[in-house]
JSON list of C-alpha atoms in Angstrom, two decimals:
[
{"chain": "A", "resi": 1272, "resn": "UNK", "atom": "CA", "xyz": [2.97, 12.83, -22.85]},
{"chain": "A", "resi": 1273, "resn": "UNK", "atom": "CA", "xyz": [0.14, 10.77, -24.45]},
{"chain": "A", "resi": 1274, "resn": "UNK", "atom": "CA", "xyz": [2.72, 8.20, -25.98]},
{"chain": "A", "resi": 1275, "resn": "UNK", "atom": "CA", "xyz": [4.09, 8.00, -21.91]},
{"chain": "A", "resi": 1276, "resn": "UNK", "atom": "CA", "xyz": [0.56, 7.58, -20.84]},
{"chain": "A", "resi": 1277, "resn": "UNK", "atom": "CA", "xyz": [-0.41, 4.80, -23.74]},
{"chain": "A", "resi": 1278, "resn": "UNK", "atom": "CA", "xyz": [2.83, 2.75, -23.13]},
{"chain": "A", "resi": 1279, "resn": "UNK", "atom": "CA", "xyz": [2.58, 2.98, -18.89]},
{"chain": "A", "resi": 1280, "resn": "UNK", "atom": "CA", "xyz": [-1.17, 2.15, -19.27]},
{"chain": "A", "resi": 1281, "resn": "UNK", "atom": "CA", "xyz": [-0.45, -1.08, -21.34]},
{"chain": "A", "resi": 1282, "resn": "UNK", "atom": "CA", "xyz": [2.56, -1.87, -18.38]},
{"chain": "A", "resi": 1283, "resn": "UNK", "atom": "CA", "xyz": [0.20, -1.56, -15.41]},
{"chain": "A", "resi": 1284, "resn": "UNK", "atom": "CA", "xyz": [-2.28, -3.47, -17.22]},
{"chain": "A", "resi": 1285, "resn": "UNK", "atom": "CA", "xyz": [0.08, -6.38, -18.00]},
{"chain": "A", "resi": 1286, "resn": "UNK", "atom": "CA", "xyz": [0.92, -6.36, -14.47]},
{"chain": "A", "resi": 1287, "resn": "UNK", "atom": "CA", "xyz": [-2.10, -6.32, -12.67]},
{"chain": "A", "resi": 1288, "resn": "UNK", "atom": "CA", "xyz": [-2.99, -9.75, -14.81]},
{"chain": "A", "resi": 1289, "resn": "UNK", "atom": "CA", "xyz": [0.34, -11.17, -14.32]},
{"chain": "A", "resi": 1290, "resn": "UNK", "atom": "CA", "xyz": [0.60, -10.80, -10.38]},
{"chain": "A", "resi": 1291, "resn": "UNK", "atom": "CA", "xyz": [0.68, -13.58, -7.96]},
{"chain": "A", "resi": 1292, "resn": "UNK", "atom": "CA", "xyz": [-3.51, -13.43, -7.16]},
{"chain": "A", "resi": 1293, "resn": "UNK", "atom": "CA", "xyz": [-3.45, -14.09, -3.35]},
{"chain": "A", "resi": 1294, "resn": "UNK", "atom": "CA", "xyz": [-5.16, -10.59, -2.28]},
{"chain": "A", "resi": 1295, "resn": "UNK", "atom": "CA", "xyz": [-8.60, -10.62, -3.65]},
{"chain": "A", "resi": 1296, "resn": "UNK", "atom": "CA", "xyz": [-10.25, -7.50, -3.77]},
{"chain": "A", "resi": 1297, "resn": "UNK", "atom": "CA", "xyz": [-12.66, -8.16, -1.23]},
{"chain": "A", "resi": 1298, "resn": "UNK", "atom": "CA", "xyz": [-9.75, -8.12, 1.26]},
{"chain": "A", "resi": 1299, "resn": "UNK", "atom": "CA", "xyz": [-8.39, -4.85, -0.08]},
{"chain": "A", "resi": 1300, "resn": "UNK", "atom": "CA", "xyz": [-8.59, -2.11, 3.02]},
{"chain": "A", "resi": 1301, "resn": "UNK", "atom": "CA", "xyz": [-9.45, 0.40, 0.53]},
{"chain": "A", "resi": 1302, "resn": "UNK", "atom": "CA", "xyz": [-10.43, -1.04, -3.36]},
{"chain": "A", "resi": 1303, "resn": "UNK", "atom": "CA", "xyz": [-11.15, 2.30, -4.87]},
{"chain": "A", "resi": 1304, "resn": "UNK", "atom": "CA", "xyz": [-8.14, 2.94, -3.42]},
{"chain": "A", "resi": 1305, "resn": "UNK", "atom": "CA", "xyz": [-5.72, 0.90, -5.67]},
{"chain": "A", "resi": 1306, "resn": "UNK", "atom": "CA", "xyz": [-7.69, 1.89, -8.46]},
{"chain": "A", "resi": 1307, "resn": "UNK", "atom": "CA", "xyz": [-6.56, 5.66, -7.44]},
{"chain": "A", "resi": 1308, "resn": "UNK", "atom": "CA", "xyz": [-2.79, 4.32, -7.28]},
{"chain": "A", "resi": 1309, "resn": "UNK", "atom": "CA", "xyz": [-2.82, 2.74, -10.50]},
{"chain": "A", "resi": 1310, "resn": "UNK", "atom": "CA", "xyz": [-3.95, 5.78, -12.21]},
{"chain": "A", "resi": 1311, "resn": "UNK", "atom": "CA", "xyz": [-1.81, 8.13, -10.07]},
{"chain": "A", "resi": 1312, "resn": "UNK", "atom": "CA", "xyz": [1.31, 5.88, -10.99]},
{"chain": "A", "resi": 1313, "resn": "UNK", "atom": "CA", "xyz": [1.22, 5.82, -14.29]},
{"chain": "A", "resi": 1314, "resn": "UNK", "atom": "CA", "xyz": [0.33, 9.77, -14.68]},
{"chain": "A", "resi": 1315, "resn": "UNK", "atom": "CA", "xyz": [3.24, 10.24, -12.47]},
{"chain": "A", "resi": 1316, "resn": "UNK", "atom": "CA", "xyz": [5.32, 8.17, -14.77]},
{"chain": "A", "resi": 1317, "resn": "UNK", "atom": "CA", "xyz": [3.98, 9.93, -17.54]},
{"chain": "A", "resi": 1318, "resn": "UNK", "atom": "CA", "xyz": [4.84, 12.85, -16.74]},
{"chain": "A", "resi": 1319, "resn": "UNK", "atom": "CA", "xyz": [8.28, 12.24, -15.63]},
{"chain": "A", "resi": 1320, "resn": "UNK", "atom": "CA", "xyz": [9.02, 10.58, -18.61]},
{"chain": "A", "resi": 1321, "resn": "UNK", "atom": "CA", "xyz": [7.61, 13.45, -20.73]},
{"chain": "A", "resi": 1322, "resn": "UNK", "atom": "CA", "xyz": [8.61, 16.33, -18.57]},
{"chain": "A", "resi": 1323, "resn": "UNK", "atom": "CA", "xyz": [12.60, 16.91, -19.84]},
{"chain": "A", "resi": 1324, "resn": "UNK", "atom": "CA", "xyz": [11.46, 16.92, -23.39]},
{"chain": "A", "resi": 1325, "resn": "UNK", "atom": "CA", "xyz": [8.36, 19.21, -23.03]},
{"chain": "A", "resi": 1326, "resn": "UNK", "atom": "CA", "xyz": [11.20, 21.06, -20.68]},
{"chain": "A", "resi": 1327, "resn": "UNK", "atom": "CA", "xyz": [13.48, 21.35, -23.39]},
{"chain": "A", "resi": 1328, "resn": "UNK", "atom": "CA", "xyz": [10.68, 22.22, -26.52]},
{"chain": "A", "resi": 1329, "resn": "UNK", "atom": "CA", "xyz": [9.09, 24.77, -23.82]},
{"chain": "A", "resi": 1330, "resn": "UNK", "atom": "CA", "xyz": [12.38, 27.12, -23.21]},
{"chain": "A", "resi": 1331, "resn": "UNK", "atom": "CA", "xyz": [13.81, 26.08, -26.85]},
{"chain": "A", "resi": 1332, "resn": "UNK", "atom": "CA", "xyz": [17.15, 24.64, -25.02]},
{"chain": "A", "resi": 1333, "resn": "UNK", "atom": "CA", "xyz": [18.41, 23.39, -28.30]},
{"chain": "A", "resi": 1334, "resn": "UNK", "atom": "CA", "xyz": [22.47, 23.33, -27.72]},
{"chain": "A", "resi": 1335, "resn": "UNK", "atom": "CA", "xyz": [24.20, 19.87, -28.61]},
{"chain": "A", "resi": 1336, "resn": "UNK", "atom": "CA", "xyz": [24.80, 19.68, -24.75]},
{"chain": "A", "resi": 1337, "resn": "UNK", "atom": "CA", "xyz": [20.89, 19.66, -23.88]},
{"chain": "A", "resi": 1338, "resn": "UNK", "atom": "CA", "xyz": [20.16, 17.47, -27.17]},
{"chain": "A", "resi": 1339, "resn": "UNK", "atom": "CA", "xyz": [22.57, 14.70, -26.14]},
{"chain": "A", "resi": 1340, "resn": "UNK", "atom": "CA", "xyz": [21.25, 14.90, -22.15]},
{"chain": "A", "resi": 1341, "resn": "UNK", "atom": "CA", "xyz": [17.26, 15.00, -22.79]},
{"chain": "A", "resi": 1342, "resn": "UNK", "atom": "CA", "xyz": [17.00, 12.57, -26.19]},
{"chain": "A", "resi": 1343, "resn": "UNK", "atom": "CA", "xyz": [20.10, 10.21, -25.96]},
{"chain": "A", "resi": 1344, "resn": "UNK", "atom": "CA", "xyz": [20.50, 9.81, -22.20]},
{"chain": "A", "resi": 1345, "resn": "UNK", "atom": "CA", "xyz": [17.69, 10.40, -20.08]},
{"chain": "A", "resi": 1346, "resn": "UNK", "atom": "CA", "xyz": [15.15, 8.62, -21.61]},
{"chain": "A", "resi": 1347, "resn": "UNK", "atom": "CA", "xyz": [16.50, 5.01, -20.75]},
{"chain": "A", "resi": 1348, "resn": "UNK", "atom": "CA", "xyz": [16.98, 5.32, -17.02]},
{"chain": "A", "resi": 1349, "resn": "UNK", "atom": "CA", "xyz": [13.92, 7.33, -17.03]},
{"chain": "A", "resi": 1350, "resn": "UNK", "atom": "CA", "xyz": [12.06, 4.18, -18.68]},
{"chain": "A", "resi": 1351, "resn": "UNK", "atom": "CA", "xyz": [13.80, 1.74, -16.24]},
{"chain": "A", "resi": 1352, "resn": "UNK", "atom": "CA", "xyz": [12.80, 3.74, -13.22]},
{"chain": "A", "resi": 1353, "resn": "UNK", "atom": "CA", "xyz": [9.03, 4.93, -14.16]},
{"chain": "A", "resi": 1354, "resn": "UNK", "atom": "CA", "xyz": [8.55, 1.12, -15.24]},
{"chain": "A", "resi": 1355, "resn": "UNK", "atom": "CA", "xyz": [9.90, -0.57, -11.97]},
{"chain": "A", "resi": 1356, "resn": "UNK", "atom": "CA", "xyz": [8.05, 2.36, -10.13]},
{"chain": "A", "resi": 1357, "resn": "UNK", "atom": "CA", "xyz": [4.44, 1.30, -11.79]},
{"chain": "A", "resi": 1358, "resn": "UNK", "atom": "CA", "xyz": [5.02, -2.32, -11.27]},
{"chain": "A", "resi": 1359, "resn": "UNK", "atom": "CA", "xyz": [5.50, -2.28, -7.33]},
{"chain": "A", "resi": 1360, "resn": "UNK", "atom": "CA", "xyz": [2.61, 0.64, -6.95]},
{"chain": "A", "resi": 1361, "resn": "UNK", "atom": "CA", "xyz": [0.01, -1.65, -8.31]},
{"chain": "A", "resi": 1362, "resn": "UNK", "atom": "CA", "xyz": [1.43, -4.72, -6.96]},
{"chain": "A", "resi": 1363, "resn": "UNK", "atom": "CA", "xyz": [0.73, -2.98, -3.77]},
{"chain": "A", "resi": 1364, "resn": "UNK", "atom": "CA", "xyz": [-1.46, -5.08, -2.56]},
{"chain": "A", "resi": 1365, "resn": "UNK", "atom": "CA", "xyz": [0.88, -8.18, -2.41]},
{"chain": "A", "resi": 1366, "resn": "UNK", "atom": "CA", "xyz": [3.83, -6.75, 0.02]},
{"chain": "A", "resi": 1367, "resn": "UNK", "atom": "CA", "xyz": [0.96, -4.79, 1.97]},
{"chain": "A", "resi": 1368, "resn": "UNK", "atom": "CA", "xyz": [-1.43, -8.46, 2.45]},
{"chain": "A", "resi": 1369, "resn": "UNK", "atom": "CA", "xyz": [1.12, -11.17, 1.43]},
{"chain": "A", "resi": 1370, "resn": "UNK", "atom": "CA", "xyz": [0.77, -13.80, -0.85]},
{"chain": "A", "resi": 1371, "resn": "UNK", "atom": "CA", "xyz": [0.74, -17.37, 0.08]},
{"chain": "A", "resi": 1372, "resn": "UNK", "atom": "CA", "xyz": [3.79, -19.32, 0.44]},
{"chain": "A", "resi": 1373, "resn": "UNK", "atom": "CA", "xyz": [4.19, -23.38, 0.15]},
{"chain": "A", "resi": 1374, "resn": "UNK", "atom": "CA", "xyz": [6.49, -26.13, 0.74]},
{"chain": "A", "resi": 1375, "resn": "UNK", "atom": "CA", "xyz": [8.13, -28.74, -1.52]},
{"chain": "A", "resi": 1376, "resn": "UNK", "atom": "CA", "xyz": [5.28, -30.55, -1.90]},
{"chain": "A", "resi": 1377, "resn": "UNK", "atom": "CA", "xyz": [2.53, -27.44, -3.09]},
{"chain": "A", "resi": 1378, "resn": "UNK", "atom": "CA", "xyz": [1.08, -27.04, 0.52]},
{"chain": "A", "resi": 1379, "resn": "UNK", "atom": "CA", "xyz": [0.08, -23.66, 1.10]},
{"chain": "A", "resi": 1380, "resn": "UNK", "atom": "CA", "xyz": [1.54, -22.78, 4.52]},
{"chain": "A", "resi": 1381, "resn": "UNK", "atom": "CA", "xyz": [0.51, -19.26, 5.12]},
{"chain": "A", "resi": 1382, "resn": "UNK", "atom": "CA", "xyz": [0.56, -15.51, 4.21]},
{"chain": "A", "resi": 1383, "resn": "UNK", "atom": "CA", "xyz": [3.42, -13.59, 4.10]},
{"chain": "A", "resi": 1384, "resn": "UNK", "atom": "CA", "xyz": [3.95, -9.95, 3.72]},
{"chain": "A", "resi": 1385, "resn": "UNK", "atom": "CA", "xyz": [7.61, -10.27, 3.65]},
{"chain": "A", "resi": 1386, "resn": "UNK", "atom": "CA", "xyz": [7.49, -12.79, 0.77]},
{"chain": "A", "resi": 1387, "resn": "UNK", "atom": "CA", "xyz": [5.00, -10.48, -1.12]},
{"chain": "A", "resi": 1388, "resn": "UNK", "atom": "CA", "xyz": [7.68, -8.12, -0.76]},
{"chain": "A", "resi": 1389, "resn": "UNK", "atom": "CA", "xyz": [10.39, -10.00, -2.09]},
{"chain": "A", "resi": 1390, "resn": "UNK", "atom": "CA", "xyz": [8.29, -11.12, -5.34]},
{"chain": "A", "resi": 1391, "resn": "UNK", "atom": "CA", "xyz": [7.40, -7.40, -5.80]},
{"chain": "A", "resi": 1392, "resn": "UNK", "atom": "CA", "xyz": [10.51, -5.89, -5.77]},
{"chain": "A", "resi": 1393, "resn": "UNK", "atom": "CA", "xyz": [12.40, -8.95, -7.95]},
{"chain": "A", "resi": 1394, "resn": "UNK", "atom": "CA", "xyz": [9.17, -8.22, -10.65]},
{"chain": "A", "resi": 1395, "resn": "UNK", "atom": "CA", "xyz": [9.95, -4.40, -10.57]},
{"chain": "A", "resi": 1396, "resn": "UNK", "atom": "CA", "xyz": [13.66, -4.90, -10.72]},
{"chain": "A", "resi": 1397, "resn": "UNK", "atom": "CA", "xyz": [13.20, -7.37, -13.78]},
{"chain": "A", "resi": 1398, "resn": "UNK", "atom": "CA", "xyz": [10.53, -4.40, -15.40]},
{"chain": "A", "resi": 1399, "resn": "UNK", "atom": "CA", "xyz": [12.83, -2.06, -15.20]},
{"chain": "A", "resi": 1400, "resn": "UNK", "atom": "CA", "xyz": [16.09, -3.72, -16.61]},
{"chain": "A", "resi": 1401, "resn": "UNK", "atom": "CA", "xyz": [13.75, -4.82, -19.71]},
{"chain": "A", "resi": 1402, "resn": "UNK", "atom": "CA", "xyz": [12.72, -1.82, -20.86]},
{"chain": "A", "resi": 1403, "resn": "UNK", "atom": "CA", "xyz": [15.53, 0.41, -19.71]},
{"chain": "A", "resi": 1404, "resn": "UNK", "atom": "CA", "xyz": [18.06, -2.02, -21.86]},
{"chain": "A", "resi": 1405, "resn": "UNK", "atom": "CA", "xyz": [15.60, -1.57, -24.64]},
{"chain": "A", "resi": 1406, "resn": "UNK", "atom": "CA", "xyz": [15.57, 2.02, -24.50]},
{"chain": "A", "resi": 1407, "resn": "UNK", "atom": "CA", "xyz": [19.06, 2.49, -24.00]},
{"chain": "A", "resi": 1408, "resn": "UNK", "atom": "CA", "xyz": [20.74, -0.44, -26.27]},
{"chain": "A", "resi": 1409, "resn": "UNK", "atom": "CA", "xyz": [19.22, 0.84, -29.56]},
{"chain": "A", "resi": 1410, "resn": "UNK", "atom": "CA", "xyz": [20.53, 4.09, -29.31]},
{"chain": "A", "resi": 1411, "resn": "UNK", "atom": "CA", "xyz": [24.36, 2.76, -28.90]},
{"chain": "A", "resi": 1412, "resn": "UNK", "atom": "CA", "xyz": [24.08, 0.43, -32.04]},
{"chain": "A", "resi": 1413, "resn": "UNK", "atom": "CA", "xyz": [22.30, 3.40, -33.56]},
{"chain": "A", "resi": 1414, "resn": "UNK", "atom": "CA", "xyz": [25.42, 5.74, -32.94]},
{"chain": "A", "resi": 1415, "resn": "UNK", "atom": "CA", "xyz": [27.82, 2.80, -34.79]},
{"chain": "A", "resi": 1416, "resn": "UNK", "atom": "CA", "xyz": [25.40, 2.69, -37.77]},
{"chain": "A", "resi": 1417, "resn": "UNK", "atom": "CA", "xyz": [25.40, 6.19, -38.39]},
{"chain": "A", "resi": 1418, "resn": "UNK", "atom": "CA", "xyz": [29.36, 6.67, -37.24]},
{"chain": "A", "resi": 1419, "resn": "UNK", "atom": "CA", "xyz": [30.10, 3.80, -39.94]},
{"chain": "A", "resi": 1420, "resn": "UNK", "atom": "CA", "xyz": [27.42, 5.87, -42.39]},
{"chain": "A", "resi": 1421, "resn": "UNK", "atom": "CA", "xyz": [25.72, 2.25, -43.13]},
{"chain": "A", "resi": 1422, "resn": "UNK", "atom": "CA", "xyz": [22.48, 4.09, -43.85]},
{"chain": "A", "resi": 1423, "resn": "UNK", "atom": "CA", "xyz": [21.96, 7.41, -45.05]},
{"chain": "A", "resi": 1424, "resn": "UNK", "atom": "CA", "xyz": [18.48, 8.78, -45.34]},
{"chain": "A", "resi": 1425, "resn": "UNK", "atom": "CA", "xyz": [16.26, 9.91, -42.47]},
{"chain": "A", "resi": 1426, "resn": "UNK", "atom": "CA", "xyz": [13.69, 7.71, -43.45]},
{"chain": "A", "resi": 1427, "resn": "UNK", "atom": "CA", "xyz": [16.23, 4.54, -43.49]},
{"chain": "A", "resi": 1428, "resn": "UNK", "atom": "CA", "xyz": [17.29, 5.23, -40.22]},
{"chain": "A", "resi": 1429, "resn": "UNK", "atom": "CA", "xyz": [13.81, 5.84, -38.39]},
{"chain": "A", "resi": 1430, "resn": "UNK", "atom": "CA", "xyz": [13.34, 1.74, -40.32]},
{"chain": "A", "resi": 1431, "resn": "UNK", "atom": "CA", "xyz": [16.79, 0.35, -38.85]},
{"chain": "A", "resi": 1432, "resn": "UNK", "atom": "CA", "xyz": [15.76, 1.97, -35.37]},
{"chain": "A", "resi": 1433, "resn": "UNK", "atom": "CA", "xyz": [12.44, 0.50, -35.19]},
{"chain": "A", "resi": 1434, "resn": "UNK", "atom": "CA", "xyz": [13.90, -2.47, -36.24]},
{"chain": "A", "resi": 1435, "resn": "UNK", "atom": "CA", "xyz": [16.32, -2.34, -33.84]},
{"chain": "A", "resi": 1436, "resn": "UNK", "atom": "CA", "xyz": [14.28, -1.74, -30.63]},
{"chain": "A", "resi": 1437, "resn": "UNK", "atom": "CA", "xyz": [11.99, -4.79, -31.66]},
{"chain": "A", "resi": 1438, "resn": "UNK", "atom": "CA", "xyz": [15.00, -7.21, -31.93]},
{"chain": "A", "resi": 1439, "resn": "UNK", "atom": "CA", "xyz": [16.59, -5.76, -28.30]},
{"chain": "A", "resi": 1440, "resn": "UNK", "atom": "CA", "xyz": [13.14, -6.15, -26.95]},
{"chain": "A", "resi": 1441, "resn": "UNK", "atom": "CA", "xyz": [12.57, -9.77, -27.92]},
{"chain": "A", "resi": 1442, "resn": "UNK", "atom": "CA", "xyz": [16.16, -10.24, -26.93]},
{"chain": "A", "resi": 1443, "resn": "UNK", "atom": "CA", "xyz": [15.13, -9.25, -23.25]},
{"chain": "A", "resi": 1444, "resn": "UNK", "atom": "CA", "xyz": [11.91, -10.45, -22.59]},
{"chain": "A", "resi": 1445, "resn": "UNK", "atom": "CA", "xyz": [13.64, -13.70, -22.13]},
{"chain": "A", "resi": 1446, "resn": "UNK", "atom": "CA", "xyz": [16.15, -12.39, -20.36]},
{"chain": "A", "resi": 1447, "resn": "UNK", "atom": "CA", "xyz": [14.44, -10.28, -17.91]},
{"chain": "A", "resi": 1448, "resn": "UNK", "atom": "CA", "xyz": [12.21, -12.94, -17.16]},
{"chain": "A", "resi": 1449, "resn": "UNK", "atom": "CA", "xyz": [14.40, -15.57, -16.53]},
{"chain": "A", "resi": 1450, "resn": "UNK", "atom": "CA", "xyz": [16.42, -12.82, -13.64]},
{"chain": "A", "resi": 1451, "resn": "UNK", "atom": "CA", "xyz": [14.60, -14.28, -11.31]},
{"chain": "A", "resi": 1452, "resn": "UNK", "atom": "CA", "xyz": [12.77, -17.91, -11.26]},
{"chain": "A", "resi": 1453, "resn": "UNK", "atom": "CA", "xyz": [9.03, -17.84, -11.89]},
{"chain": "A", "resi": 1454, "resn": "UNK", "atom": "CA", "xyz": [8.75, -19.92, -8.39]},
{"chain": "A", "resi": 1455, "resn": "UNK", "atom": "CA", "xyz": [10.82, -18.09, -5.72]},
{"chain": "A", "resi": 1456, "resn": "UNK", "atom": "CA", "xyz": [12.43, -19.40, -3.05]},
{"chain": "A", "resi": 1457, "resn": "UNK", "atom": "CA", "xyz": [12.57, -17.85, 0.44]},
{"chain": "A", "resi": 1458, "resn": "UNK", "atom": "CA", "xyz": [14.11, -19.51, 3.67]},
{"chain": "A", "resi": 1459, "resn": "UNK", "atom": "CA", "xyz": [12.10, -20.17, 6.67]},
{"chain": "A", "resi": 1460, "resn": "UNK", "atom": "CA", "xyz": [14.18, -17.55, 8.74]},
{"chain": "A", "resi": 1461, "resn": "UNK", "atom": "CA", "xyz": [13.16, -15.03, 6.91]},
{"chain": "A", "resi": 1462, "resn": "UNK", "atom": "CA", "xyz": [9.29, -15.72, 7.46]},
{"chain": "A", "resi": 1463, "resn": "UNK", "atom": "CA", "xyz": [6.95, -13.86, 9.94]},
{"chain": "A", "resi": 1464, "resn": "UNK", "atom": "CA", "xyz": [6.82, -15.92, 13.19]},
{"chain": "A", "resi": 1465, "resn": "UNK", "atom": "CA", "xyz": [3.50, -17.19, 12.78]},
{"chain": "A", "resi": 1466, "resn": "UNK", "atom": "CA", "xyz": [4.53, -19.37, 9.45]},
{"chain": "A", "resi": 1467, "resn": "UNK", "atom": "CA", "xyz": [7.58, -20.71, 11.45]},
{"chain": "A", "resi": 1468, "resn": "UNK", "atom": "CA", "xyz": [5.08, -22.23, 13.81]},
{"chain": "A", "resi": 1469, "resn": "UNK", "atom": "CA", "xyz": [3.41, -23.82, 11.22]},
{"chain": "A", "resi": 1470, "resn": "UNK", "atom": "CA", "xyz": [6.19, -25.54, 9.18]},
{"chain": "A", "resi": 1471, "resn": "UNK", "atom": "CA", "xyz": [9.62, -27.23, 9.35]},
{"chain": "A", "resi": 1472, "resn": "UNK", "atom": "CA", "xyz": [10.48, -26.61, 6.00]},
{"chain": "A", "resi": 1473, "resn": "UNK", "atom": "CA", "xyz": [13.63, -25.35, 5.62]},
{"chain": "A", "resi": 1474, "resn": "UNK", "atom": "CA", "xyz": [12.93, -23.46, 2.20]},
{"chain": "A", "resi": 1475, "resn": "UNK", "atom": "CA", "xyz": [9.97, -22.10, 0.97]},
{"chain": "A", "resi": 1476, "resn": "UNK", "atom": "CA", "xyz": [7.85, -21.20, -2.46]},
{"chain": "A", "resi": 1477, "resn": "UNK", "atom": "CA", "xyz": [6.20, -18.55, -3.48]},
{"chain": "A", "resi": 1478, "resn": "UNK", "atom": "CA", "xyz": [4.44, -17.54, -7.29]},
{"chain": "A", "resi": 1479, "resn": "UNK", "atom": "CA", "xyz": [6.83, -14.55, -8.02]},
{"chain": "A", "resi": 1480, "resn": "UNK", "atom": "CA", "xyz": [4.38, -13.46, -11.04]},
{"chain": "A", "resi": 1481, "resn": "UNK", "atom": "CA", "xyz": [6.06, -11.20, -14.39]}
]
């Protein structure tokens, strides 16, 4: 639970620095508010991330059955889920305010909600493949090491995994930030009104943040 808390922490951190900026605090309905979210989502996350395990420990469910479920399966699509979940709680703000979006040329032509929305939910999306592929693609190359009997001792195999989940998740960073382009795009149809009466651009820009 504390390693769950510790790593979710670090996550919402990351991404409250890394967001696109437009909603200042001052304009928050509520600041305290998003301060209570942010903690709220990652003990949430924490806990559902935890919970199976402790579950498991708790009521000594220790068939091969349970074992393969709670340690080799869950925990990826847990990861991926609780991660993409914390990104667009504390990113809140931008899909409940908006964030500015400009033309071609770097004018700022309003605030849009629906834009905030879009860069929120490609930013949770991206969170959530990165870490759920990191979680989950170490333990399939560590099934083929172990089938194949490439390393034997326990204390070999905690080094290969370790070293395994560090290559995977340098391997995706890249990847997971490059899913969507750093500048998004958005057409003027799917603006709020009160942009469209401010521009003829065609196509749109917004910062999408990591």
């Amino acid at each position: 639970l504390f390693l769950q808390f510790a790593f979710h922490s670090y996550t919402t951190g990351f991404t409250l620095l890394n967001g696109n900026g437009t909603p200042k605090v001052e304009d928050y309905p509520h600041p305290q508010g998003q301060i209570v979210y942010g903690l709220g989502a990652i003990s949430y996350a924490a806990c559902v991330g935890a919970l199976p395990l402790i579950f498991m420990n708790r009521y000594a469910l220790k068939s091969p059955l349970t074992e393969l479920v709670v340690k080799k399966l869950l925990p990826a699509p847990l990861l991926g889920l609780t991660s993409a979940f914390t990104a667009a709680v504390v990113r809140s703000p931008e899909f409940e305010l908006g964030i500015e979006v400009m033309d071609r040329n770097g004018k700022v032509v309003g605030v849009s909600r629906i834009a905030g929305e879009k860069a929120v939910r490609e930013t949770a999306l991206s969170r959530g493949v990165l870490f759920g592929t990191t979680c989950f693609l170490p333990e399939v190359l560590m099934y083929f090491v172990q089938r194949a009997k490439l390393v034997k001792t326990p204390h070999a195999l905690a080094s290969v995994r370790m070293i395994l989940i560090a290559q995977v998740f340098a391997g995706m960073v890249p990847v997971s930030f490059s899913m969507f382009p750093q500048c998004g795009k958005i057409t003027r149809a799917e603006l709020e009104p009160e942009i469209l009466s401010s521009t003829e651009e065609t196509e749109l820009f917004y910062n999408r943040g990591i």
